[in-house]
Amino acid sequence: MQQFKILFFCFLFVPTVFMAQDSDFSNDVKDYLESNGSMQQYEYAYDQLMIMMEGRYPKSEGNKQGWSYLEENKPKALADIKNLMVPIYQANFTQGEIKQMAAFYKSEAGVLLITDRAKMTEVHKEELNTFYNSAVGQKIISKQEVLTTEISKVSEGWSRDLYETSMSLLKNG
């Protein structure tokens, strides 16, 4: 009976702990992707595709439903690419490293690095150098090639699917 209780505990409690940790780790990666500018780039890519599609398939009564879908689908499409990128970061960094990376990009120096590098002061540049000379910064640099390759694959698939969906919804309208 005691063994049954231990097994029961393991089957119920242990997976919940691991799922909660994984969920926290996933959320930390998602937070990092928001803070480092990645998601703004995907949002821009989505918007640019819609501009291109509108040039090819102007809004009309015939394609009204397709356009409505694409406009409403934007948050889901962005969530999809974010979810596709989470495993890439989880495979290459620890949760603690991801938190450190997000913290840097939320700092004044990190925000300016993404938004307007011309406004970076010498102090900001020193903070940037300090970050990239840290263990986490060095790991980012060492993983750059792997990250670029893996993220490119995921991004290309996402872009291709989005383009094909857009075409199929709008060209028949």
Short mmCIF file of N, CA and C in Angstrom, two decimals:
data_model
loop_
_atom_site.label_atom_id
_atom_site.label_comp_id
_atom_site.label_asym_id
_atom_site.label_seq_id
_atom_site.Cartn_x
_atom_site.Cartn_y
_atom_site.Cartn_z
N MET A 1 0.83 -1.20 0.00
CA MET A 1 0.00 0.00 0.00
C MET A 1 0.87 1.26 0.00
N GLN A 2 1.94 1.22 0.76
CA GLN A 2 2.85 2.37 0.83
C GLN A 2 3.44 2.66 -0.54
N GLN A 3 3.81 1.61 -1.28
CA GLN A 3 4.37 1.79 -2.63
C GLN A 3 3.33 2.45 -3.55
N PHE A 4 2.08 2.04 -3.39
CA PHE A 4 1.01 2.62 -4.20
C PHE A 4 0.89 4.13 -3.94
N LYS A 5 0.98 4.52 -2.68
CA LYS A 5 0.89 5.94 -2.33
C LYS A 5 2.05 6.73 -2.95
N ILE A 6 3.25 6.14 -2.90
CA ILE A 6 4.42 6.80 -3.48
C ILE A 6 4.26 6.95 -4.99
N LEU A 7 3.82 5.87 -5.64
CA LEU A 7 3.59 5.93 -7.10
C LEU A 7 2.50 6.94 -7.45
N PHE A 8 1.44 6.93 -6.67
CA PHE A 8 0.33 7.86 -6.90
C PHE A 8 0.83 9.30 -6.79
N PHE A 9 1.62 9.55 -5.74
CA PHE A 9 2.19 10.88 -5.55
C PHE A 9 3.05 11.28 -6.75
N CYS A 10 3.90 10.34 -7.19
CA CYS A 10 4.80 10.62 -8.32
C CYS A 10 4.02 10.93 -9.59
N PHE A 11 2.98 10.17 -9.85
CA PHE A 11 2.21 10.38 -11.08
C PHE A 11 1.41 11.68 -11.04
N LEU A 12 0.95 12.08 -9.87
CA LEU A 12 0.15 13.30 -9.78
C LEU A 12 0.98 14.55 -9.57
N PHE A 13 1.91 14.51 -8.66
CA PHE A 13 2.61 15.72 -8.24
C PHE A 13 3.81 16.05 -9.12
N VAL A 14 4.65 15.09 -9.40
CA VAL A 14 5.89 15.36 -10.12
C VAL A 14 5.63 15.97 -11.50
N PRO A 15 4.73 15.42 -12.33
CA PRO A 15 4.49 16.06 -13.63
C PRO A 15 3.99 17.50 -13.49
N THR A 16 3.20 17.77 -12.46
CA THR A 16 2.69 19.12 -12.25
C THR A 16 3.83 20.08 -11.96
N VAL A 17 4.79 19.65 -11.16
CA VAL A 17 5.94 20.49 -10.84
C VAL A 17 6.74 20.77 -12.10
N PHE A 18 7.01 19.74 -12.89
CA PHE A 18 7.80 19.92 -14.11
C PHE A 18 7.06 20.79 -15.12
N MET A 19 5.74 20.60 -15.23
CA MET A 19 4.98 21.43 -16.17
C MET A 19 4.98 22.88 -15.72
N ALA A 20 4.87 23.11 -14.43
CA ALA A 20 4.88 24.48 -13.92
C ALA A 20 6.23 25.13 -14.19
N GLN A 21 7.31 24.36 -13.97
CA GLN A 21 8.64 24.92 -14.24
C GLN A 21 8.81 25.20 -15.72
N ASP A 22 8.36 24.27 -16.56
CA ASP A 22 8.47 24.46 -18.00
C ASP A 22 7.65 25.66 -18.43
N SER A 23 6.47 25.79 -17.85
CA SER A 23 5.61 26.93 -18.18
C SER A 23 6.28 28.24 -17.76
N ASP A 24 6.89 28.25 -16.58
CA ASP A 24 7.60 29.44 -16.13
C ASP A 24 8.77 29.75 -17.07
N PHE A 25 9.50 28.71 -17.45
CA PHE A 25 10.63 28.87 -18.37
C PHE A 25 10.13 29.39 -19.72
N SER A 26 9.04 28.80 -20.21
CA SER A 26 8.45 29.27 -21.48
C SER A 26 8.05 30.73 -21.38
N ASN A 27 7.42 31.07 -20.28
CA ASN A 27 7.00 32.47 -20.09
C ASN A 27 8.20 33.40 -20.01
N ASP A 28 9.28 32.95 -19.39
CA ASP A 28 10.48 33.77 -19.32
C ASP A 28 11.08 33.98 -20.72
N VAL A 29 11.07 32.92 -21.54
CA VAL A 29 11.57 33.07 -22.91
C VAL A 29 10.67 34.03 -23.69
N LYS A 30 9.37 33.90 -23.53
CA LYS A 30 8.43 34.79 -24.23
C LYS A 30 8.65 36.24 -23.80
N ASP A 31 8.87 36.44 -22.51
CA ASP A 31 9.17 37.78 -21.99
C ASP A 31 10.45 38.32 -22.63
N TYR A 32 11.46 37.47 -22.73
CA TYR A 32 12.71 37.87 -23.37
C TYR A 32 12.48 38.25 -24.82
N LEU A 33 11.69 37.47 -25.55
CA LEU A 33 11.43 37.75 -26.97
C LEU A 33 10.69 39.08 -27.15
N GLU A 34 9.89 39.44 -26.18
CA GLU A 34 9.22 40.75 -26.20
C GLU A 34 10.23 41.86 -25.92
N SER A 35 11.08 41.63 -24.92
CA SER A 35 11.99 42.70 -24.50
C SER A 35 13.16 42.91 -25.45
N ASN A 36 13.58 41.87 -26.18
CA ASN A 36 14.76 42.02 -27.04
C ASN A 36 14.43 42.52 -28.45
N GLY A 37 13.16 42.80 -28.71
CA GLY A 37 12.78 43.36 -30.00
C GLY A 37 12.36 42.33 -31.04
N SER A 38 12.51 41.05 -30.73
CA SER A 38 12.14 40.02 -31.71
C SER A 38 10.67 40.11 -32.12
N MET A 39 9.80 40.25 -31.16
CA MET A 39 8.38 40.25 -31.48
C MET A 39 7.97 41.50 -32.27
N GLN A 40 8.66 42.62 -32.03
CA GLN A 40 8.37 43.81 -32.82
C GLN A 40 8.75 43.57 -34.29
N GLN A 41 9.81 42.82 -34.52
CA GLN A 41 10.22 42.49 -35.89
C GLN A 41 9.18 41.61 -36.57
N TYR A 42 8.64 40.65 -35.85
CA TYR A 42 7.62 39.78 -36.44
C TYR A 42 6.31 40.55 -36.67
N GLU A 43 6.00 41.45 -35.78
CA GLU A 43 4.81 42.29 -35.97
C GLU A 43 4.98 43.15 -37.22
N TYR A 44 6.16 43.70 -37.40
CA TYR A 44 6.47 44.49 -38.59
C TYR A 44 6.36 43.63 -39.85
N ALA A 45 6.88 42.41 -39.78
CA ALA A 45 6.82 41.50 -40.93
C ALA A 45 5.36 41.19 -41.28
N TYR A 46 4.53 40.97 -40.28
CA TYR A 46 3.11 40.69 -40.51
C TYR A 46 2.46 41.91 -41.19
N ASP A 47 2.73 43.09 -40.65
CA ASP A 47 2.16 44.31 -41.21
C ASP A 47 2.61 44.54 -42.65
N GLN A 48 3.88 44.26 -42.93
CA GLN A 48 4.40 44.44 -44.30
C GLN A 48 3.76 43.46 -45.27
N LEU A 49 3.53 42.24 -44.81
CA LEU A 49 2.84 41.27 -45.67
C LEU A 49 1.42 41.76 -45.97
N MET A 50 0.75 42.32 -44.99
CA MET A 50 -0.61 42.81 -45.22
C MET A 50 -0.59 43.97 -46.21
N ILE A 51 0.40 44.83 -46.13
CA ILE A 51 0.53 45.94 -47.08
C ILE A 51 0.75 45.40 -48.49
N MET A 52 1.63 44.41 -48.61
CA MET A 52 1.89 43.81 -49.91
C MET A 52 0.63 43.13 -50.47
N MET A 53 -0.07 42.41 -49.61
CA MET A 53 -1.29 41.72 -50.05
C MET A 53 -2.37 42.72 -50.47
N GLU A 54 -2.44 43.83 -49.77
CA GLU A 54 -3.46 44.83 -50.12
C GLU A 54 -3.14 45.44 -51.48
N GLY A 55 -1.85 45.55 -51.81
CA GLY A 55 -1.47 46.03 -53.13
C GLY A 55 -1.87 45.05 -54.22
N ARG A 56 -1.77 43.77 -53.93
CA ARG A 56 -2.12 42.73 -54.91
C ARG A 56 -3.61 42.43 -54.92
N TYR A 57 -4.21 42.43 -53.75
CA TYR A 57 -5.62 42.06 -53.59
C TYR A 57 -6.33 43.12 -52.75
N PRO A 58 -6.64 44.27 -53.37
CA PRO A 58 -7.30 45.33 -52.60
C PRO A 58 -8.58 44.82 -51.94
N LYS A 59 -8.89 45.40 -50.80
CA LYS A 59 -10.09 45.00 -50.07
C LYS A 59 -11.32 45.23 -50.94
N SER A 60 -12.17 44.21 -50.97
CA SER A 60 -13.40 44.28 -51.75
C SER A 60 -14.46 43.43 -51.05
N GLU A 61 -15.65 43.48 -51.57
CA GLU A 61 -16.72 42.64 -51.01
C GLU A 61 -16.37 41.16 -51.16
N GLY A 62 -15.72 40.83 -52.26
CA GLY A 62 -15.38 39.44 -52.54
C GLY A 62 -14.35 38.85 -51.58
N ASN A 63 -13.44 39.66 -51.10
CA ASN A 63 -12.41 39.12 -50.20
C ASN A 63 -12.52 39.67 -48.78
N LYS A 64 -13.65 40.25 -48.48
CA LYS A 64 -13.88 40.87 -47.16
C LYS A 64 -13.64 39.89 -46.01
N GLN A 65 -14.14 38.65 -46.17
CA GLN A 65 -13.96 37.67 -45.11
C GLN A 65 -12.49 37.31 -44.92
N GLY A 66 -11.77 37.18 -46.02
CA GLY A 66 -10.35 36.88 -45.94
C GLY A 66 -9.59 37.98 -45.22
N TRP A 67 -9.89 39.23 -45.56
CA TRP A 67 -9.22 40.34 -44.89
C TRP A 67 -9.57 40.39 -43.41
N SER A 68 -10.83 40.14 -43.08
CA SER A 68 -11.23 40.12 -41.67
C SER A 68 -10.45 39.06 -40.90
N TYR A 69 -10.34 37.89 -41.50
CA TYR A 69 -9.59 36.82 -40.86
C TYR A 69 -8.14 37.23 -40.62
N LEU A 70 -7.50 37.77 -41.65
CA LEU A 70 -6.08 38.15 -41.53
C LEU A 70 -5.87 39.25 -40.49
N GLU A 71 -6.77 40.19 -40.43
CA GLU A 71 -6.64 41.27 -39.45
C GLU A 71 -6.86 40.75 -38.03
N GLU A 72 -7.81 39.84 -37.87
CA GLU A 72 -8.08 39.28 -36.55
C GLU A 72 -7.05 38.23 -36.14
N ASN A 73 -6.37 37.64 -37.12
CA ASN A 73 -5.42 36.56 -36.88
C ASN A 73 -4.05 37.04 -36.41
N LYS A 74 -3.78 38.31 -36.53
CA LYS A 74 -2.45 38.81 -36.21
C LYS A 74 -1.96 38.40 -34.81
N PRO A 75 -2.75 38.60 -33.74
CA PRO A 75 -2.26 38.20 -32.42
C PRO A 75 -1.95 36.69 -32.34
N LYS A 76 -2.77 35.87 -32.98
CA LYS A 76 -2.53 34.43 -32.97
C LYS A 76 -1.26 34.09 -33.75
N ALA A 77 -1.07 34.71 -34.89
CA ALA A 77 0.13 34.45 -35.70
C ALA A 77 1.39 34.84 -34.93
N LEU A 78 1.34 35.95 -34.22
CA LEU A 78 2.49 36.38 -33.42
C LEU A 78 2.73 35.43 -32.25
N ALA A 79 1.65 34.97 -31.64
CA ALA A 79 1.79 34.00 -30.55
C ALA A 79 2.38 32.69 -31.09
N ASP A 80 1.99 32.31 -32.29
CA ASP A 80 2.51 31.08 -32.90
C ASP A 80 4.03 31.16 -33.10
N ILE A 81 4.52 32.25 -33.67
CA ILE A 81 5.96 32.35 -33.90
C ILE A 81 6.71 32.41 -32.57
N LYS A 82 6.12 33.06 -31.61
CA LYS A 82 6.76 33.12 -30.28
C LYS A 82 6.86 31.71 -29.70
N ASN A 83 5.79 30.94 -29.81
CA ASN A 83 5.79 29.57 -29.30
C ASN A 83 6.78 28.69 -30.04
N LEU A 84 6.97 28.94 -31.33
CA LEU A 84 7.94 28.17 -32.11
C LEU A 84 9.37 28.48 -31.72
N MET A 85 9.59 29.69 -31.23
CA MET A 85 10.95 30.09 -30.86
C MET A 85 11.33 29.67 -29.45
N VAL A 86 10.36 29.44 -28.60
CA VAL A 86 10.64 29.07 -27.21
C VAL A 86 11.58 27.87 -27.10
N PRO A 87 11.30 26.75 -27.80
CA PRO A 87 12.20 25.60 -27.64
C PRO A 87 13.64 25.86 -28.10
N ILE A 88 13.82 26.75 -29.04
CA ILE A 88 15.16 27.09 -29.50
C ILE A 88 15.96 27.71 -28.36
N TYR A 89 15.35 28.66 -27.68
CA TYR A 89 16.03 29.31 -26.56
C TYR A 89 16.19 28.38 -25.37
N GLN A 90 15.17 27.55 -25.13
CA GLN A 90 15.27 26.61 -24.01
C GLN A 90 16.39 25.60 -24.23
N ALA A 91 16.64 25.24 -25.48
CA ALA A 91 17.69 24.28 -25.78
C ALA A 91 19.10 24.89 -25.67
N ASN A 92 19.17 26.19 -25.76
CA ASN A 92 20.48 26.85 -25.79
C ASN A 92 20.85 27.64 -24.55
N PHE A 93 19.86 27.94 -23.71
CA PHE A 93 20.11 28.74 -22.51
C PHE A 93 19.35 28.18 -21.33
N THR A 94 19.85 28.46 -20.14
CA THR A 94 19.12 28.09 -18.93
C THR A 94 18.07 29.17 -18.65
N GLN A 95 17.17 28.85 -17.76
CA GLN A 95 16.15 29.82 -17.39
C GLN A 95 16.79 31.05 -16.75
N GLY A 96 17.79 30.85 -15.92
CA GLY A 96 18.49 31.97 -15.29
C GLY A 96 19.15 32.87 -16.32
N GLU A 97 19.75 32.27 -17.34
CA GLU A 97 20.38 33.07 -18.39
C GLU A 97 19.36 33.88 -19.16
N ILE A 98 18.22 33.26 -19.44
CA ILE A 98 17.14 33.97 -20.15
C ILE A 98 16.67 35.16 -19.32
N LYS A 99 16.55 34.97 -18.02
CA LYS A 99 16.13 36.07 -17.14
C LYS A 99 17.15 37.21 -17.16
N GLN A 100 18.42 36.86 -17.16
CA GLN A 100 19.47 37.89 -17.22
C GLN A 100 19.42 38.63 -18.55
N MET A 101 19.19 37.90 -19.63
CA MET A 101 19.11 38.51 -20.95
C MET A 101 17.93 39.48 -21.02
N ALA A 102 16.79 39.03 -20.52
CA ALA A 102 15.60 39.90 -20.52
C ALA A 102 15.83 41.13 -19.66
N ALA A 103 16.47 40.96 -18.52
CA ALA A 103 16.74 42.10 -17.63
C ALA A 103 17.61 43.13 -18.34
N PHE A 104 18.60 42.68 -19.09
CA PHE A 104 19.43 43.64 -19.82
C PHE A 104 18.58 44.41 -20.83
N TYR A 105 17.77 43.70 -21.61
CA TYR A 105 16.99 44.38 -22.64
C TYR A 105 15.89 45.27 -22.09
N LYS A 106 15.57 45.10 -20.81
CA LYS A 106 14.60 45.99 -20.17
C LYS A 106 15.29 47.21 -19.55
N SER A 107 16.61 47.15 -19.45
CA SER A 107 17.35 48.29 -18.89
C SER A 107 17.34 49.43 -19.92
N GLU A 108 17.70 50.60 -19.48
CA GLU A 108 17.74 51.76 -20.37
C GLU A 108 18.67 51.51 -21.56
N ALA A 109 19.83 50.93 -21.27
CA ALA A 109 20.79 50.64 -22.35
C ALA A 109 20.21 49.63 -23.34
N GLY A 110 19.54 48.61 -22.83
CA GLY A 110 18.93 47.60 -23.70
C GLY A 110 17.82 48.16 -24.55
N VAL A 111 16.99 49.00 -23.96
CA VAL A 111 15.89 49.62 -24.71
C VAL A 111 16.45 50.51 -25.82
N LEU A 112 17.44 51.30 -25.49
CA LEU A 112 18.04 52.18 -26.50
C LEU A 112 18.75 51.38 -27.60
N LEU A 113 19.33 50.27 -27.23
CA LEU A 113 19.98 49.41 -28.22
C LEU A 113 18.98 48.98 -29.29
N ILE A 114 17.76 48.73 -28.89
CA ILE A 114 16.72 48.28 -29.82
C ILE A 114 16.03 49.45 -30.52
N THR A 115 15.78 50.51 -29.78
CA THR A 115 14.95 51.59 -30.33
C THR A 115 15.72 52.70 -31.03
N ASP A 116 16.85 53.12 -30.44
CA ASP A 116 17.59 54.24 -31.03
C ASP A 116 19.03 54.26 -30.52
N ARG A 117 19.87 53.53 -31.20
CA ARG A 117 21.28 53.41 -30.79
C ARG A 117 21.98 54.77 -30.75
N ALA A 118 21.53 55.70 -31.57
CA ALA A 118 22.16 57.02 -31.61
C ALA A 118 22.03 57.75 -30.27
N LYS A 119 21.04 57.40 -29.48
CA LYS A 119 20.83 58.05 -28.18
C LYS A 119 21.62 57.39 -27.05
N MET A 120 22.36 56.34 -27.37
CA MET A 120 23.15 55.67 -26.33
C MET A 120 24.32 56.57 -25.92
N THR A 121 24.42 56.77 -24.62
CA THR A 121 25.53 57.55 -24.07
C THR A 121 26.73 56.62 -23.86
N GLU A 122 27.84 57.19 -23.44
CA GLU A 122 29.02 56.37 -23.12
C GLU A 122 28.70 55.40 -21.99
N VAL A 123 27.90 55.83 -21.04
CA VAL A 123 27.51 54.96 -19.92
C VAL A 123 26.71 53.76 -20.45
N HIS A 124 25.77 54.04 -21.37
CA HIS A 124 24.98 52.95 -21.97
C HIS A 124 25.88 51.98 -22.72
N LYS A 125 26.84 52.53 -23.45
CA LYS A 125 27.76 51.69 -24.22
C LYS A 125 28.62 50.83 -23.29
N GLU A 126 28.99 51.39 -22.15
CA GLU A 126 29.75 50.63 -21.16
C GLU A 126 28.89 49.49 -20.61
N GLU A 127 27.61 49.77 -20.35
CA GLU A 127 26.69 48.74 -19.86
C GLU A 127 26.55 47.63 -20.91
N LEU A 128 26.46 48.01 -22.16
CA LEU A 128 26.37 47.04 -23.25
C LEU A 128 27.62 46.16 -23.29
N ASN A 129 28.78 46.80 -23.23
CA ASN A 129 30.05 46.06 -23.24
C ASN A 129 30.16 45.14 -22.02
N THR A 130 29.75 45.63 -20.87
CA THR A 130 29.78 44.81 -19.66
C THR A 130 28.88 43.59 -19.82
N PHE A 131 27.69 43.80 -20.39
CA PHE A 131 26.76 42.68 -20.60
C PHE A 131 27.37 41.65 -21.55
N TYR A 132 27.90 42.10 -22.67
CA TYR A 132 28.44 41.15 -23.65
C TYR A 132 29.78 40.54 -23.23
N ASN A 133 30.43 41.13 -22.25
CA ASN A 133 31.65 40.52 -21.70
C ASN A 133 31.35 39.58 -20.55
N SER A 134 30.08 39.57 -20.09
CA SER A 134 29.69 38.67 -19.00
C SER A 134 29.59 37.24 -19.54
N ALA A 135 29.43 36.29 -18.64
CA ALA A 135 29.30 34.88 -19.05
C ALA A 135 28.09 34.69 -19.97
N VAL A 136 26.98 35.34 -19.63
CA VAL A 136 25.78 35.22 -20.47
C VAL A 136 26.01 35.87 -21.83
N GLY A 137 26.60 37.03 -21.84
CA GLY A 137 26.89 37.71 -23.09
C GLY A 137 27.80 36.89 -23.99
N GLN A 138 28.82 36.29 -23.38
CA GLN A 138 29.74 35.44 -24.15
C GLN A 138 29.02 34.20 -24.69
N LYS A 139 28.09 33.68 -23.92
CA LYS A 139 27.32 32.53 -24.38
C LYS A 139 26.43 32.91 -25.56
N ILE A 140 25.82 34.09 -25.49
CA ILE A 140 25.01 34.58 -26.62
C ILE A 140 25.88 34.64 -27.87
N ILE A 141 27.05 35.20 -27.74
CA ILE A 141 27.96 35.33 -28.88
C ILE A 141 28.34 33.95 -29.41
N SER A 142 28.63 33.02 -28.52
CA SER A 142 29.04 31.68 -28.96
C SER A 142 27.89 30.91 -29.60
N LYS A 143 26.67 31.22 -29.24
CA LYS A 143 25.50 30.52 -29.77
C LYS A 143 24.90 31.24 -30.99
N GLN A 144 25.46 32.36 -31.39
CA GLN A 144 24.87 33.19 -32.45
C GLN A 144 24.62 32.41 -33.74
N GLU A 145 25.58 31.62 -34.17
CA GLU A 145 25.43 30.89 -35.43
C GLU A 145 24.29 29.87 -35.34
N VAL A 146 24.26 29.12 -34.25
CA VAL A 146 23.21 28.12 -34.04
C VAL A 146 21.85 28.80 -33.96
N LEU A 147 21.77 29.87 -33.18
CA LEU A 147 20.50 30.59 -33.04
C LEU A 147 20.03 31.14 -34.38
N THR A 148 20.93 31.73 -35.13
CA THR A 148 20.57 32.30 -36.43
C THR A 148 20.02 31.22 -37.34
N THR A 149 20.67 30.08 -37.39
CA THR A 149 20.22 28.98 -38.25
C THR A 149 18.84 28.47 -37.83
N GLU A 150 18.68 28.19 -36.55
CA GLU A 150 17.42 27.63 -36.05
C GLU A 150 16.28 28.63 -36.15
N ILE A 151 16.54 29.86 -35.80
CA ILE A 151 15.49 30.89 -35.86
C ILE A 151 15.11 31.16 -37.31
N SER A 152 16.08 31.14 -38.21
CA SER A 152 15.80 31.34 -39.63
C SER A 152 14.86 30.26 -40.17
N LYS A 153 15.10 29.02 -39.80
CA LYS A 153 14.24 27.92 -40.24
C LYS A 153 12.80 28.12 -39.78
N VAL A 154 12.66 28.42 -38.49
CA VAL A 154 11.33 28.63 -37.92
C VAL A 154 10.66 29.85 -38.56
N SER A 155 11.41 30.92 -38.72
CA SER A 155 10.85 32.16 -39.29
C SER A 155 10.42 31.96 -40.75
N GLU A 156 11.24 31.25 -41.51
CA GLU A 156 10.89 31.00 -42.91
C GLU A 156 9.62 30.18 -43.02
N GLY A 157 9.49 29.15 -42.18
CA GLY A 157 8.27 28.34 -42.19
C GLY A 157 7.05 29.16 -41.81
N TRP A 158 7.19 29.98 -40.78
CA TRP A 158 6.09 30.84 -40.33
C TRP A 158 5.70 31.82 -41.43
N SER A 159 6.69 32.45 -42.03
CA SER A 159 6.43 33.43 -43.10
C SER A 159 5.76 32.76 -44.30
N ARG A 160 6.28 31.60 -44.68
CA ARG A 160 5.73 30.87 -45.83
C ARG A 160 4.27 30.50 -45.57
N ASP A 161 4.00 29.95 -44.39
CA ASP A 161 2.62 29.57 -44.06
C ASP A 161 1.69 30.78 -44.04
N LEU A 162 2.17 31.86 -43.50
CA LEU A 162 1.37 33.09 -43.44
C LEU A 162 1.10 33.61 -44.85
N TYR A 163 2.10 33.60 -45.70
CA TYR A 163 1.95 34.06 -47.09
C TYR A 163 0.95 33.16 -47.83
N GLU A 164 1.11 31.85 -47.70
CA GLU A 164 0.21 30.92 -48.40
C GLU A 164 -1.23 31.06 -47.90
N THR A 165 -1.40 31.23 -46.60
CA THR A 165 -2.74 31.44 -46.05
C THR A 165 -3.34 32.73 -46.60
N SER A 166 -2.55 33.79 -46.61
CA SER A 166 -3.01 35.07 -47.11
C SER A 166 -3.43 34.96 -48.57
N MET A 167 -2.59 34.32 -49.36
CA MET A 167 -2.90 34.15 -50.79
C MET A 167 -4.18 33.37 -50.99
N SER A 168 -4.33 32.27 -50.27
CA SER A 168 -5.52 31.45 -50.47
C SER A 168 -6.80 32.16 -50.02
N LEU A 169 -6.70 32.97 -49.01
CA LEU A 169 -7.88 33.71 -48.53
C LEU A 169 -8.25 34.87 -49.43
N LEU A 170 -7.27 35.51 -50.05
CA LEU A 170 -7.54 36.75 -50.78
C LEU A 170 -7.69 36.56 -52.29
N LYS A 171 -7.01 35.60 -52.88
CA LYS A 171 -7.08 35.47 -54.33
C LYS A 171 -8.41 34.90 -54.80
N ASN A 172 -9.10 34.21 -53.94
CA ASN A 172 -10.39 33.64 -54.31
C ASN A 172 -11.53 34.60 -54.07
N GLY A 173 -11.19 35.78 -53.56
CA GLY A 173 -12.23 36.74 -53.19
C GLY A 173 -12.68 37.61 -54.29
#
